[in-house]
């Protein structure tokens, strides 16, 4: 298979195609016209395209290539970065990046890209919108509090901020209701199963079903934990380097934060989580570390009930989610 490296950006993308044992470079606009020009360079069945998951910019080209039945892999940009470092590559240009992406394809043979369902993409956009609204609301509240500390108050400013806060909260509520309706339509029973776990609320259950694509994107709970940034990172080397183990915060910060908050409730109402927390604290572990362990425990319980199609069962999960 001939691998084609594509380095994509907002307005254009660079392509590296190997012909006659050397790479040829092309540059096209990141639109329908540019996509058609690309098809003049590569042939269906002979070439396999590899590109980075560069924000939202790769999606239109990825869907177009899939429609044209051209093989495609989408790789995490960090993976390509580490591959370049391993090759001791110092140059950083779009042209060079396209070549390195093609080289990565030849070396690693990455798996084929699987596009997400339309409703999943819609849910992710809604979730991103809710996140923006949440940050906006927090900003308004903080500003209102700051104005309260001033000896001089503007009635108009206060009235305006209060109005904006209420409008933002209304938009959040309406969007979350629409998200819940979509989840109920496609994963209604799974959503109820996830919510049956003590300590897991509606918002957390909704977010996890969304980011996991209905728990179809991961083979086990460890992969999901790693994706969310809850997996531990061990720092040991030889006999002299013994750093503290910390969680790898390279995943979704919002989902991680929501699970951490859920762990506060879980240590009170979830038997397995409560026992884990008390055991770790008794061993001298910090409460924060124990709560992170509880968040991971909750994630294992969530993955179990969602993938096995069952509601929360304390005795069963105690045996399986160790």
GROMACS .gro file of C-alpha atoms in nm:
model
  322
    1UNK     CA    1   0.000   0.000   0.000
    2UNK     CA    2   0.125   0.349  -0.087
    3UNK     CA    3   0.077   0.579   0.211
    4UNK     CA    4  -0.006   0.945   0.156
    5UNK     CA    5   0.079   1.193   0.431
    6UNK     CA    6  -0.162   1.485   0.475
    7UNK     CA    7  -0.082   1.781   0.700
    8UNK     CA    8  -0.404   1.977   0.729
    9UNK     CA    9  -0.484   2.327   0.852
   10UNK     CA   10  -0.785   2.557   0.848
   11UNK     CA   11  -0.749   2.690   0.492
   12UNK     CA   12  -0.523   2.438   0.316
   13UNK     CA   13  -0.354   2.101   0.340
   14UNK     CA   14  -0.013   1.971   0.230
   15UNK     CA   15   0.018   1.628   0.071
   16UNK     CA   16   0.324   1.404   0.043
   17UNK     CA   17   0.295   1.123  -0.215
   18UNK     CA   18   0.579   0.879  -0.272
   19UNK     CA   19   0.648   0.806  -0.639
   20UNK     CA   20   0.965   0.654  -0.786
   21UNK     CA   21   1.117   0.626  -0.436
   22UNK     CA   22   1.090   0.997  -0.363
   23UNK     CA   23   0.820   1.216  -0.216
   24UNK     CA   24   0.629   1.464  -0.429
   25UNK     CA   25   0.472   1.760  -0.255
   26UNK     CA   26   0.131   1.913  -0.330
   27UNK     CA   27  -0.073   2.185  -0.166
   28UNK     CA   28  -0.451   2.219  -0.195
   29UNK     CA   29  -0.722   2.439  -0.048
   30UNK     CA   30  -0.920   2.284   0.237
   31UNK     CA   31  -1.251   2.286   0.052
   32UNK     CA   32  -1.444   2.082  -0.205
   33UNK     CA   33  -1.236   2.215  -0.493
   34UNK     CA   34  -0.913   2.117  -0.319
   35UNK     CA   35  -1.049   1.771  -0.242
   36UNK     CA   36  -1.124   1.712  -0.610
   37UNK     CA   37  -0.772   1.823  -0.702
   38UNK     CA   38  -0.634   1.565  -0.456
   39UNK     CA   39  -0.817   1.287  -0.642
   40UNK     CA   40  -0.616   1.374  -0.954
   41UNK     CA   41  -0.300   1.280  -0.765
   42UNK     CA   42  -0.407   0.958  -0.592
   43UNK     CA   43  -0.607   0.661  -0.717
   44UNK     CA   44  -0.870   0.457  -0.535
   45UNK     CA   45  -0.729   0.125  -0.413
   46UNK     CA   46  -0.365   0.221  -0.465
   47UNK     CA   47  -0.321   0.482  -0.193
   48UNK     CA   48  -0.398   0.502   0.178
   49UNK     CA   49  -0.421   0.850   0.331
   50UNK     CA   50  -0.296   0.931   0.680
   51UNK     CA   51  -0.367   1.260   0.857
   52UNK     CA   52  -0.368   1.409   1.203
   53UNK     CA   53  -0.684   1.478   1.403
   54UNK     CA   54  -0.622   1.853   1.385
   55UNK     CA   55  -0.919   1.996   1.571
   56UNK     CA   56  -1.224   2.009   1.341
   57UNK     CA   57  -1.026   2.091   1.027
   58UNK     CA   58  -0.971   1.732   0.913
   59UNK     CA   59  -1.336   1.624   0.926
   60UNK     CA   60  -1.459   1.752   0.589
   61UNK     CA   61  -1.169   1.594   0.401
   62UNK     CA   62  -1.199   1.272   0.601
   63UNK     CA   63  -1.569   1.238   0.515
   64UNK     CA   64  -1.498   1.319   0.150
   65UNK     CA   65  -1.226   1.054   0.123
   66UNK     CA   66  -1.455   0.798   0.286
   67UNK     CA   67  -1.730   0.882   0.035
   68UNK     CA   68  -1.478   0.824  -0.246
   69UNK     CA   69  -1.384   0.484  -0.093
   70UNK     CA   70  -1.023   0.587  -0.031
   71UNK     CA   71  -0.848   0.423   0.264
   72UNK     CA   72  -0.791   0.660   0.553
   73UNK     CA   73  -0.633   0.667   0.898
   74UNK     CA   74  -0.666   0.958   1.143
   75UNK     CA   75  -0.390   0.974   1.405
   76UNK     CA   76  -0.349   1.167   1.729
   77UNK     CA   77  -0.110   1.461   1.663
   78UNK     CA   78   0.091   1.370   1.975
   79UNK     CA   79   0.167   1.029   1.823
   80UNK     CA   80   0.309   1.195   1.511
   81UNK     CA   81   0.509   1.438   1.725
   82UNK     CA   82   0.668   1.152   1.920
   83UNK     CA   83   0.738   0.967   1.593
   84UNK     CA   84   0.923   1.273   1.460
   85UNK     CA   85   1.122   1.301   1.782
   86UNK     CA   86   1.216   0.935   1.757
   87UNK     CA   87   1.346   1.002   1.405
   88UNK     CA   88   1.542   1.303   1.541
   89UNK     CA   89   1.362   1.532   1.300
   90UNK     CA   90   1.434   1.898   1.369
   91UNK     CA   91   1.271   2.073   1.075
   92UNK     CA   92   0.911   2.184   1.130
   93UNK     CA   93   0.734   2.279   0.809
   94UNK     CA   94   0.402   2.173   0.659
   95UNK     CA   95   0.588   2.001   0.375
   96UNK     CA   96   0.814   1.807   0.612
   97UNK     CA   97   0.523   1.719   0.842
   98UNK     CA   98   0.333   1.564   0.549
   99UNK     CA   99   0.634   1.346   0.469
  100UNK     CA  100   0.669   1.233   0.831
  101UNK     CA  101   0.299   1.146   0.847
  102UNK     CA  102   0.342   0.931   0.535
  103UNK     CA  103   0.649   0.766   0.692
  104UNK     CA  104   0.449   0.695   1.004
  105UNK     CA  105   0.185   0.524   0.791
  106UNK     CA  106   0.449   0.304   0.622
  107UNK     CA  107   0.605   0.208   0.955
  108UNK     CA  108   0.302   0.161   1.180
  109UNK     CA  109   0.018   0.067   0.941
  110UNK     CA  110  -0.245   0.256   1.145
  111UNK     CA  111  -0.599   0.124   1.160
  112UNK     CA  112  -0.874   0.259   0.938
  113UNK     CA  113  -1.067   0.565   1.049
  114UNK     CA  114  -1.422   0.504   1.164
  115UNK     CA  115  -1.649   0.801   1.128
  116UNK     CA  116  -1.885   0.878   1.412
  117UNK     CA  117  -2.260   0.859   1.381
  118UNK     CA  118  -2.431   1.185   1.290
  119UNK     CA  119  -2.613   1.206   1.624
  120UNK     CA  120  -2.285   1.156   1.814
  121UNK     CA  121  -2.125   1.449   1.634
  122UNK     CA  122  -2.434   1.657   1.704
  123UNK     CA  123  -2.417   1.564   2.073
  124UNK     CA  124  -2.048   1.657   2.091
  125UNK     CA  125  -2.120   1.997   1.940
  126UNK     CA  126  -2.399   2.048   2.192
  127UNK     CA  127  -2.166   1.945   2.474
  128UNK     CA  128  -1.903   2.192   2.354
  129UNK     CA  129  -2.172   2.461   2.345
  130UNK     CA  130  -2.277   2.379   2.703
  131UNK     CA  131  -1.912   2.397   2.814
  132UNK     CA  132  -1.880   2.746   2.662
  133UNK     CA  133  -2.204   2.856   2.830
  134UNK     CA  134  -2.080   2.721   3.163
  135UNK     CA  135  -1.757   2.920   3.138
  136UNK     CA  136  -1.949   3.230   3.029
  137UNK     CA  137  -2.188   3.197   3.322
  138UNK     CA  138  -1.899   3.157   3.566
  139UNK     CA  139  -1.737   3.471   3.423
  140UNK     CA  140  -2.057   3.671   3.470
  141UNK     CA  141  -2.098   3.548   3.828
  142UNK     CA  142  -1.736   3.629   3.915
  143UNK     CA  143  -1.768   3.978   3.764
  144UNK     CA  144  -2.091   4.040   3.956
  145UNK     CA  145  -1.919   3.938   4.279
  146UNK     CA  146  -1.625   4.168   4.200
  147UNK     CA  147  -1.861   4.464   4.149
  148UNK     CA  148  -2.028   4.388   4.484
  149UNK     CA  149  -1.695   4.450   4.656
  150UNK     CA  150  -1.682   4.806   4.520
  151UNK     CA  151  -1.820   5.088   4.738
  152UNK     CA  152  -2.002   5.225   4.432
  153UNK     CA  153  -2.259   5.005   4.258
  154UNK     CA  154  -2.406   5.054   3.912
  155UNK     CA  155  -2.767   4.939   3.916
  156UNK     CA  156  -2.772   4.904   3.537
  157UNK     CA  157  -2.461   4.687   3.533
  158UNK     CA  158  -2.597   4.464   3.810
  159UNK     CA  159  -2.931   4.430   3.634
  160UNK     CA  160  -2.759   4.348   3.305
  161UNK     CA  161  -2.533   4.083   3.456
  162UNK     CA  162  -2.819   3.916   3.643
  163UNK     CA  163  -3.018   3.906   3.319
  164UNK     CA  164  -2.725   3.757   3.127
  165UNK     CA  165  -2.672   3.491   3.394
  166UNK     CA  166  -3.038   3.388   3.377
  167UNK     CA  167  -3.033   3.380   2.995
  168UNK     CA  168  -2.717   3.168   2.994
  169UNK     CA  169  -2.865   2.925   3.248
  170UNK     CA  170  -3.181   2.897   3.038
  171UNK     CA  171  -2.977   2.818   2.724
  172UNK     CA  172  -2.780   2.554   2.914
  173UNK     CA  173  -3.098   2.394   3.045
  174UNK     CA  174  -3.263   2.388   2.702
  175UNK     CA  175  -2.953   2.240   2.533
  176UNK     CA  176  -2.911   1.973   2.801
  177UNK     CA  177  -3.276   1.874   2.760
  178UNK     CA  178  -3.222   1.831   2.385
  179UNK     CA  179  -2.910   1.625   2.453
  180UNK     CA  180  -3.100   1.405   2.696
  181UNK     CA  181  -3.375   1.353   2.438
  182UNK     CA  182  -3.119   1.238   2.177
  183UNK     CA  183  -2.945   1.009   2.427
  184UNK     CA  184  -3.281   0.862   2.532
  185UNK     CA  185  -3.365   0.796   2.168
  186UNK     CA  186  -3.044   0.610   2.084
  187UNK     CA  187  -2.912   0.487   2.421
  188UNK     CA  188  -3.210   0.521   2.654
  189UNK     CA  189  -3.163   0.199   2.847
  190UNK     CA  190  -2.785   0.243   2.871
  191UNK     CA  191  -2.833   0.595   3.006
  192UNK     CA  192  -3.066   0.466   3.277
  193UNK     CA  193  -2.819   0.188   3.364
  194UNK     CA  194  -2.534   0.435   3.406
  195UNK     CA  195  -2.750   0.660   3.625
  196UNK     CA  196  -2.837   0.362   3.846
  197UNK     CA  197  -2.483   0.366   3.991
  198UNK     CA  198  -2.481   0.545   4.329
  199UNK     CA  199  -2.286   0.867   4.296
  200UNK     CA  200  -2.341   0.915   3.921
  201UNK     CA  201  -2.574   1.197   3.825
  202UNK     CA  202  -2.759   1.275   3.504
  203UNK     CA  203  -2.503   1.524   3.367
  204UNK     CA  204  -2.207   1.293   3.424
  205UNK     CA  205  -2.387   0.994   3.275
  206UNK     CA  206  -2.488   1.203   2.974
  207UNK     CA  207  -2.134   1.328   2.915
  208UNK     CA  208  -1.978   0.981   2.939
  209UNK     CA  209  -2.226   0.827   2.696
  210UNK     CA  210  -2.150   1.111   2.453
  211UNK     CA  211  -1.768   1.103   2.468
  212UNK     CA  212  -1.756   0.723   2.450
  213UNK     CA  213  -1.995   0.699   2.156
  214UNK     CA  214  -2.226   0.479   2.357
  215UNK     CA  215  -1.923   0.293   2.500
  216UNK     CA  216  -1.837   0.152   2.157
  217UNK     CA  217  -1.504   0.332   2.110
  218UNK     CA  218  -1.319   0.146   2.388
  219UNK     CA  219  -1.245  -0.220   2.449
  220UNK     CA  220  -1.208  -0.190   2.826
  221UNK     CA  221  -1.231   0.054   3.116
  222UNK     CA  222  -0.855   0.116   3.114
  223UNK     CA  223  -0.872   0.262   2.764
  224UNK     CA  224  -1.158   0.490   2.867
  225UNK     CA  225  -0.967   0.595   3.180
  226UNK     CA  226  -0.664   0.679   2.969
  227UNK     CA  227  -0.878   0.876   2.722
  228UNK     CA  228  -1.025   1.085   3.003
  229UNK     CA  229  -0.684   1.140   3.165
  230UNK     CA  230  -0.749   0.942   3.484
  231UNK     CA  231  -0.490   0.670   3.431
  232UNK     CA  232  -0.181   0.685   3.659
  233UNK     CA  233   0.157   0.778   3.518
  234UNK     CA  234   0.440   0.593   3.691
  235UNK     CA  235   0.778   0.770   3.708
  236UNK     CA  236   1.049   0.516   3.794
  237UNK     CA  237   1.392   0.457   3.644
  238UNK     CA  238   1.670   0.241   3.787
  239UNK     CA  239   1.735   0.272   4.157
  240UNK     CA  240   1.769   0.649   4.190
  241UNK     CA  241   1.472   0.797   4.006
  242UNK     CA  242   1.152   0.740   4.202
  243UNK     CA  243   0.905   1.014   4.124
  244UNK     CA  244   0.550   1.034   4.251
  245UNK     CA  245   0.282   0.858   4.050
  246UNK     CA  246   0.034   1.108   3.912
  247UNK     CA  247  -0.264   1.088   3.682
  248UNK     CA  248  -0.201   1.164   3.316
  249UNK     CA  249  -0.400   1.483   3.251
  250UNK     CA  250  -0.397   1.449   2.874
  251UNK     CA  251  -0.766   1.368   2.839
  252UNK     CA  252  -1.097   1.552   2.875
  253UNK     CA  253  -1.069   1.787   3.172
  254UNK     CA  254  -1.446   1.842   3.206
  255UNK     CA  255  -1.531   1.471   3.226
  256UNK     CA  256  -1.240   1.419   3.466
  257UNK     CA  257  -1.361   1.702   3.690
  258UNK     CA  258  -1.719   1.574   3.691
  259UNK     CA  259  -1.609   1.223   3.790
  260UNK     CA  260  -1.396   1.371   4.069
  261UNK     CA  261  -1.700   1.556   4.203
  262UNK     CA  262  -1.906   1.236   4.175
  263UNK     CA  263  -1.647   1.059   4.390
  264UNK     CA  264  -1.744   1.284   4.681
  265UNK     CA  265  -2.096   1.140   4.674
  266UNK     CA  266  -1.977   0.787   4.592
  267UNK     CA  267  -1.773   0.752   4.914
  268UNK     CA  268  -2.099   0.804   5.105
  269UNK     CA  269  -2.352   0.600   4.906
  270UNK     CA  270  -2.151   0.353   4.694
  271UNK     CA  271  -2.032   0.060   4.907
  272UNK     CA  272  -1.736  -0.045   4.688
  273UNK     CA  273  -1.616   0.315   4.652
  274UNK     CA  274  -1.655   0.381   5.023
  275UNK     CA  275  -1.451   0.073   5.113
  276UNK     CA  276  -1.178   0.167   4.863
  277UNK     CA  277  -1.158   0.523   4.995
  278UNK     CA  278  -1.139   0.417   5.360
  279UNK     CA  279  -0.877   0.151   5.283
  280UNK     CA  280  -0.650   0.397   5.100
  281UNK     CA  281  -0.684   0.667   5.367
  282UNK     CA  282  -0.608   0.410   5.638
  283UNK     CA  283  -0.285   0.326   5.452
  284UNK     CA  284  -0.178   0.690   5.477
  285UNK     CA  285  -0.270   0.796   5.124
  286UNK     CA  286  -0.391   1.153   5.077
  287UNK     CA  287  -0.765   1.212   5.050
  288UNK     CA  288  -0.717   1.362   4.704
  289UNK     CA  289  -0.537   1.052   4.578
  290UNK     CA  290  -0.807   0.831   4.733
  291UNK     CA  291  -1.079   1.031   4.557
  292UNK     CA  292  -0.901   0.991   4.222
  293UNK     CA  293  -0.890   0.615   4.284
  294UNK     CA  294  -1.264   0.627   4.359
  295UNK     CA  295  -1.324   0.816   4.031
  296UNK     CA  296  -1.145   0.533   3.848
  297UNK     CA  297  -1.356   0.280   4.038
  298UNK     CA  298  -1.672   0.460   3.927
  299UNK     CA  299  -1.547   0.453   3.569
  300UNK     CA  300  -1.502   0.075   3.589
  301UNK     CA  301  -1.855   0.035   3.727
  302UNK     CA  302  -1.995   0.258   3.454
  303UNK     CA  303  -1.815   0.067   3.181
  304UNK     CA  304  -1.935  -0.266   3.326
  305UNK     CA  305  -2.305  -0.178   3.343
  306UNK     CA  306  -2.300  -0.004   3.004
  307UNK     CA  307  -2.125  -0.282   2.812
  308UNK     CA  308  -2.299  -0.572   2.986
  309UNK     CA  309  -2.645  -0.418   2.955
  310UNK     CA  310  -2.728  -0.437   3.324
  311UNK     CA  311  -2.835  -0.209   3.605
  312UNK     CA  312  -2.622  -0.149   3.913
  313UNK     CA  313  -2.575  -0.467   4.115
  314UNK     CA  314  -2.356  -0.421   4.419
  315UNK     CA  315  -2.258  -0.786   4.464
  316UNK     CA  316  -2.182  -0.848   4.095
  317UNK     CA  317  -1.975  -0.535   4.048
  318UNK     CA  318  -1.784  -0.603   4.368
  319UNK     CA  319  -1.650  -0.921   4.200
  320UNK     CA  320  -1.589  -0.786   3.851
  321UNK     CA  321  -1.472  -0.424   3.905
  322UNK     CA  322  -1.162  -0.484   4.113
   0.00000   0.00000   0.00000
